[in-house]
Amino acid sequence: MAFNDIEIANIKRCMEFFMEKRRPAPFIRDEIDLMYEIQDQSVIIKEVRSVMWRTIESPIAKITFNRKQNGWKLFAQNRSGEWEGMFSDLIPTFSDAIKVVEDDDIGIFFG
């Protein structure tokens, strides 16, 4: 089941703050930037690069809502390109999950 209007508004509000803090400076955004998209029950954050007149999107993080357990699961891609869960416990709110990505204390998402 997709997100409802209230959930989407909350996600967009949180993502506005995240993007404001994490996006590269405006003068370099034509070479490297961040974007996000909402797909079904997930929010996927991607790095976007322009390389030789092509745009390359590389997923950085995925935050998925589990309706049954009413919590969020945070994923990062491993070297094989597969999504791997970051924590065994669910994160209670989307804003808590995006804060983990934003802080990136151990360099998983942004190196």
Coordinates of N, CA, C and O in Angstrom, one line a residue, residues 13-105:
R13 N 8.6 17.1 3.8 CA 9.1 18.1 4.8 C 10.5 17.7 5.3 O 11.4 18.5 5.3
C14 N 10.6 16.5 5.7 CA 11.9 16.0 6.2 C 13.0 16.0 5.1 O 14.1 16.3 5.4
M15 N 12.6 15.6 3.9 CA 13.6 15.6 2.8 C 14.0 17.0 2.4 O 15.2 17.1 2.0
E16 N 13.1 18.0 2.6 CA 13.6 19.3 2.3 C 14.7 19.7 3.2 O 15.7 20.3 2.7
F17 N 14.6 19.4 4.5 CA 15.7 19.8 5.4 C 16.9 19.0 5.1 O 18.1 19.5 5.1
F18 N 16.8 17.7 4.8 CA 17.9 16.8 4.5 C 18.6 17.4 3.2 O 19.9 17.5 3.2
M19 N 17.9 17.7 2.2 CA 18.5 18.1 0.9 C 19.2 19.5 1.1 O 20.2 19.7 0.5
E20 N 18.6 20.3 1.9 CA 19.2 21.6 2.2 C 20.6 21.5 2.8 O 21.5 22.2 2.5
K21 N 20.7 20.5 3.7 CA 22.0 20.3 4.4 C 23.0 19.5 3.6 O 24.2 19.7 3.7
R22 N 22.5 18.5 2.8 CA 23.4 17.5 2.2 C 23.7 17.8 0.7 O 24.7 17.2 0.2
R23 N 22.9 18.6 0.0 CA 23.2 18.8 -1.4 C 24.5 19.6 -1.6 O 24.8 20.4 -0.8
P24 N 25.2 19.3 -2.7 CA 26.4 20.1 -3.0 C 26.1 21.5 -3.2 O 24.9 21.9 -3.5
A25 N 27.1 22.4 -3.2 CA 26.9 23.8 -3.5 C 26.3 24.0 -4.9 O 26.6 23.2 -5.8
P26 N 25.5 25.0 -5.1 CA 24.8 25.2 -6.4 C 25.8 25.3 -7.6 O 25.4 24.8 -8.6
F27 N 27.0 25.8 -7.4 CA 27.8 25.9 -8.6 C 28.3 24.5 -9.1 O 28.8 24.5 -10.3
I28 N 28.2 23.5 -8.4 CA 28.7 22.2 -8.8 C 27.6 21.2 -9.1 O 27.8 20.1 -9.5
R29 N 26.3 21.6 -8.9 CA 25.2 20.7 -9.0 C 25.0 20.1 -10.4 O 24.3 19.1 -10.6
D30 N 25.5 20.8 -11.4 CA 25.4 20.3 -12.8 C 26.3 19.1 -13.0 O 26.2 18.3 -13.9
E31 N 27.3 18.9 -12.1 CA 28.2 17.8 -12.1 C 27.9 16.7 -11.1 O 28.0 15.5 -11.5
I32 N 27.5 17.1 -9.9 CA 27.1 16.1 -8.9 C 26.0 16.7 -8.0 O 26.1 17.9 -7.7
D33 N 25.0 15.9 -7.7 CA 23.9 16.4 -7.0 C 23.2 15.2 -6.3 O 23.6 14.1 -6.5
L34 N 22.2 15.5 -5.4 CA 21.4 14.5 -4.8 C 20.0 14.7 -5.2 O 19.5 15.8 -5.5
M35 N 19.3 13.6 -5.2 CA 17.8 13.6 -5.5 C 17.2 12.5 -4.6 O 17.9 11.6 -4.1
Y36 N 15.9 12.5 -4.5 CA 15.2 11.4 -3.9 C 13.9 11.1 -4.6 O 13.4 11.9 -5.4
E37 N 13.4 9.9 -4.5 CA 12.1 9.5 -5.0 C 11.4 8.6 -4.1 O 12.0 7.9 -3.3
I38 N 10.1 8.7 -4.2 CA 9.2 7.9 -3.3 C 8.6 6.8 -4.2 O 8.0 7.1 -5.3
Q39 N 8.9 5.6 -3.8 CA 8.4 4.4 -4.6 C 7.7 3.5 -3.6 O 8.3 3.0 -2.7
D40 N 6.4 3.3 -3.8 CA 5.6 2.4 -3.0 C 5.7 2.8 -1.5 O 5.4 3.9 -1.1
Q41 N 6.4 1.9 -0.7 CA 6.5 2.2 0.7 C 8.0 2.6 1.0 O 8.4 2.5 2.2
S42 N 8.7 3.1 0.1 CA 10.1 3.4 0.3 C 10.5 4.8 -0.2 O 9.8 5.3 -1.1
V43 N 11.5 5.4 0.4 CA 12.1 6.6 -0.1 C 13.5 6.3 -0.4 O 14.3 5.7 0.4
I44 N 14.0 6.5 -1.7 CA 15.3 6.2 -2.1 C 16.1 7.5 -2.4 O 15.6 8.3 -3.2
I45 N 17.2 7.6 -1.8 CA 18.1 8.7 -2.0 C 19.2 8.3 -2.9 O 19.8 7.3 -2.8
K46 N 19.4 9.2 -3.9 CA 20.4 8.9 -5.0 C 21.4 10.0 -5.2 O 21.0 11.2 -5.0
E47 N 22.6 9.6 -5.6 CA 23.6 10.6 -6.0 C 23.5 10.7 -7.5 O 23.4 9.6 -8.2
V48 N 23.5 11.9 -8.1 CA 23.3 12.0 -9.6 C 24.6 12.7 -10.1 O 25.0 13.8 -9.6
R49 N 25.2 12.1 -11.0 CA 26.5 12.6 -11.6 C 26.3 12.7 -13.1 O 25.7 11.9 -13.8
S50 N 26.9 13.8 -13.6 CA 27.0 14.0 -15.1 C 28.4 13.5 -15.5 O 29.4 14.1 -15.1
V51 N 28.4 12.5 -16.3 CA 29.7 12.0 -16.8 C 29.6 11.9 -18.3 O 28.8 11.1 -18.9
M52 N 30.5 12.6 -19.0 CA 30.5 12.6 -20.5 C 29.2 12.6 -21.1 O 28.8 11.8 -21.9
W53 N 28.4 13.7 -20.8 CA 27.1 14.0 -21.3 C 26.0 12.9 -21.0 O 25.0 12.8 -21.6
R54 N 26.3 12.1 -20.0 CA 25.3 11.1 -19.5 C 25.0 11.4 -18.0 O 25.9 11.8 -17.3
T55 N 23.8 11.1 -17.6 CA 23.5 11.2 -16.2 C 23.5 9.8 -15.6 O 22.9 8.9 -16.1
I56 N 24.2 9.7 -14.5 CA 24.3 8.4 -13.8 C 23.7 8.6 -12.4 O 24.2 9.5 -11.6
E57 N 22.8 7.7 -12.0 CA 22.1 7.8 -10.7 C 22.6 6.6 -9.9 O 22.5 5.4 -10.4
S58 N 23.2 6.9 -8.7 CA 23.7 5.8 -7.9 C 22.9 5.9 -6.5 O 23.0 6.9 -5.8
P59 N 22.2 4.8 -6.2 CA 21.4 4.8 -4.9 C 22.4 4.9 -3.7 O 23.4 4.2 -3.7
I60 N 22.0 5.7 -2.8 CA 22.8 5.8 -1.5 C 22.1 5.1 -0.4 O 22.7 4.4 0.4
A61 N 20.8 5.4 -0.2 CA 20.1 4.8 0.9 C 18.6 4.6 0.5 O 18.1 5.2 -0.4
K62 N 18.0 3.6 1.2 CA 16.6 3.4 1.1 C 16.0 3.3 2.4 O 16.5 2.6 3.3
I63 N 14.9 4.0 2.6 CA 14.2 3.9 3.9 C 12.8 3.4 3.6 O 12.0 4.0 2.8
T64 N 12.4 2.3 4.2 CA 11.2 1.6 3.9 C 10.3 1.5 5.1 O 10.7 1.1 6.2
F65 N 9.0 1.8 4.9 CA 8.0 1.7 6.0 C 7.4 0.3 6.1 O 7.0 -0.2 5.1
N66 N 7.4 -0.2 7.3 CA 6.8 -1.5 7.6 C 5.5 -1.2 8.3 O 5.5 -0.9 9.5
R67 N 4.3 -1.3 7.6 CA 3.0 -0.9 8.2 C 2.6 -1.9 9.3 O 2.1 -1.5 10.3
K68 N 2.9 -3.2 9.1 CA 2.5 -4.1 10.2 C 3.2 -3.8 11.5 O 2.5 -3.9 12.6
Q69 N 4.4 -3.5 11.5 CA 5.2 -3.2 12.7 C 5.3 -1.7 13.0 O 5.9 -1.4 14.0
N70 N 4.7 -0.9 12.1 CA 4.7 0.6 12.3 C 6.1 1.2 12.6 O 6.3 1.8 13.6
G71 N 7.0 0.9 11.7 CA 8.4 1.4 11.9 C 9.1 1.5 10.5 O 8.6 1.0 9.5
W72 N 10.2 2.1 10.5 CA 11.0 2.3 9.3 C 12.3 1.4 9.3 O 12.9 1.3 10.4
K73 N 12.6 0.9 8.2 CA 13.8 0.1 8.0 C 14.8 0.9 7.1 O 14.4 1.3 6.1
L74 N 16.1 1.0 7.5 CA 17.1 1.7 6.8 C 18.0 0.7 6.1 O 18.5 -0.3 6.7
F75 N 18.2 0.9 4.8 CA 19.0 0.1 3.9 C 20.2 0.9 3.3 O 20.0 2.0 2.9
A76 N 21.3 0.2 3.1 CA 22.4 0.7 2.3 C 22.8 -0.3 1.3 O 22.5 -1.5 1.5
Q77 N 23.4 0.1 0.2 CA 23.8 -0.9 -0.8 C 25.1 -1.5 -0.5 O 26.0 -0.7 -0.1
N78 N 25.3 -2.8 -0.6 CA 26.6 -3.4 -0.4 C 27.4 -3.4 -1.7 O 26.9 -2.8 -2.7
R79 N 28.5 -3.9 -1.7 CA 29.4 -3.8 -2.9 C 28.8 -4.6 -4.1 O 29.1 -4.3 -5.3
S80 N 27.9 -5.5 -3.9 CA 27.2 -6.2 -4.9 C 26.0 -5.5 -5.5 O 25.4 -6.0 -6.4
G81 N 25.7 -4.3 -4.9 CA 24.6 -3.5 -5.4 C 23.3 -4.0 -4.8 O 22.2 -3.6 -5.3
E82 N 23.3 -4.9 -3.8 CA 22.1 -5.3 -3.1 C 21.8 -4.5 -1.9 O 22.7 -4.1 -1.2
W83 N 20.5 -4.3 -1.6 CA 20.1 -3.5 -0.4 C 20.4 -4.4 0.8 O 19.9 -5.6 0.9
E84 N 21.0 -3.8 1.8 CA 21.3 -4.5 3.1 C 20.8 -3.7 4.3 O 21.1 -2.5 4.4
G85 N 20.0 -4.4 5.1 CA 19.5 -3.7 6.3 C 20.6 -3.2 7.3 O 21.5 -3.9 7.5
M86 N 20.4 -2.0 7.8 CA 21.4 -1.4 8.6 C 21.3 -1.8 10.1 O 22.3 -1.9 10.8
F87 N 20.1 -1.9 10.5 CA 19.8 -2.2 11.9 C 18.8 -3.4 12.0 O 17.9 -3.5 11.2
S88 N 18.9 -4.2 13.1 CA 17.9 -5.2 13.3 C 16.5 -4.7 13.7 O 15.5 -5.2 13.4
D89 N 16.6 -3.6 14.5 CA 15.4 -3.0 15.0 C 14.8 -1.9 14.0 O 15.6 -1.3 13.3
L90 N 13.5 -1.8 14.0 CA 12.9 -0.7 13.2 C 13.2 0.7 13.9 O 13.3 0.8 15.1
I91 N 13.2 1.7 13.0 CA 13.4 3.0 13.5 C 12.0 3.6 13.6 O 11.2 3.5 12.7
P92 N 11.6 4.3 14.7 CA 10.2 4.7 15.0 C 9.7 5.7 14.0 O 8.5 5.6 13.7
T93 N 10.4 6.7 13.5 CA 9.9 7.7 12.7 C 10.8 7.9 11.5 O 12.0 7.6 11.5
F94 N 10.2 8.5 10.4 CA 11.0 8.8 9.2 C 12.0 9.8 9.5 O 13.2 9.7 9.0
S95 N 11.7 10.8 10.3 CA 12.7 11.9 10.7 C 13.9 11.3 11.4 O 15.0 11.7 11.2
D96 N 13.7 10.2 12.2 CA 14.8 9.6 12.9 C 15.7 8.8 11.9 O 16.9 8.8 12.0
A97 N 15.0 8.2 10.9 CA 15.7 7.4 9.9 C 16.6 8.3 9.0 O 17.8 8.1 8.8
I98 N 16.0 9.4 8.6 CA 16.7 10.4 7.7 C 17.9 11.0 8.5 O 18.9 11.4 7.9
K99 N 17.7 11.2 9.8 CA 18.8 11.8 10.6 C 20.0 10.9 10.6 O 21.1 11.3 10.6
V100 N 19.8 9.5 10.7 CA 20.9 8.6 10.6 C 21.6 8.7 9.3 O 22.9 8.7 9.3
V101 N 20.9 8.9 8.2 CA 21.6 9.0 6.9 C 22.3 10.4 6.9 O 23.4 10.5 6.4
E102 N 21.6 11.4 7.4 CA 22.2 12.8 7.3 C 23.5 12.8 8.1 O 24.5 13.4 7.7
D103 N 23.5 12.2 9.3 CA 24.7 12.3 10.2 C 25.8 11.4 9.7 O 27.0 11.7 9.7
D104 N 25.4 10.2 9.1 CA 26.4 9.3 8.5 C 27.6 9.1 9.4 O 28.8 9.2 8.9
D105 N 27.4 8.8 10.7 CA 28.5 8.7 11.6 C 29.6 7.7 11.2 O 30.8 8.0 11.6

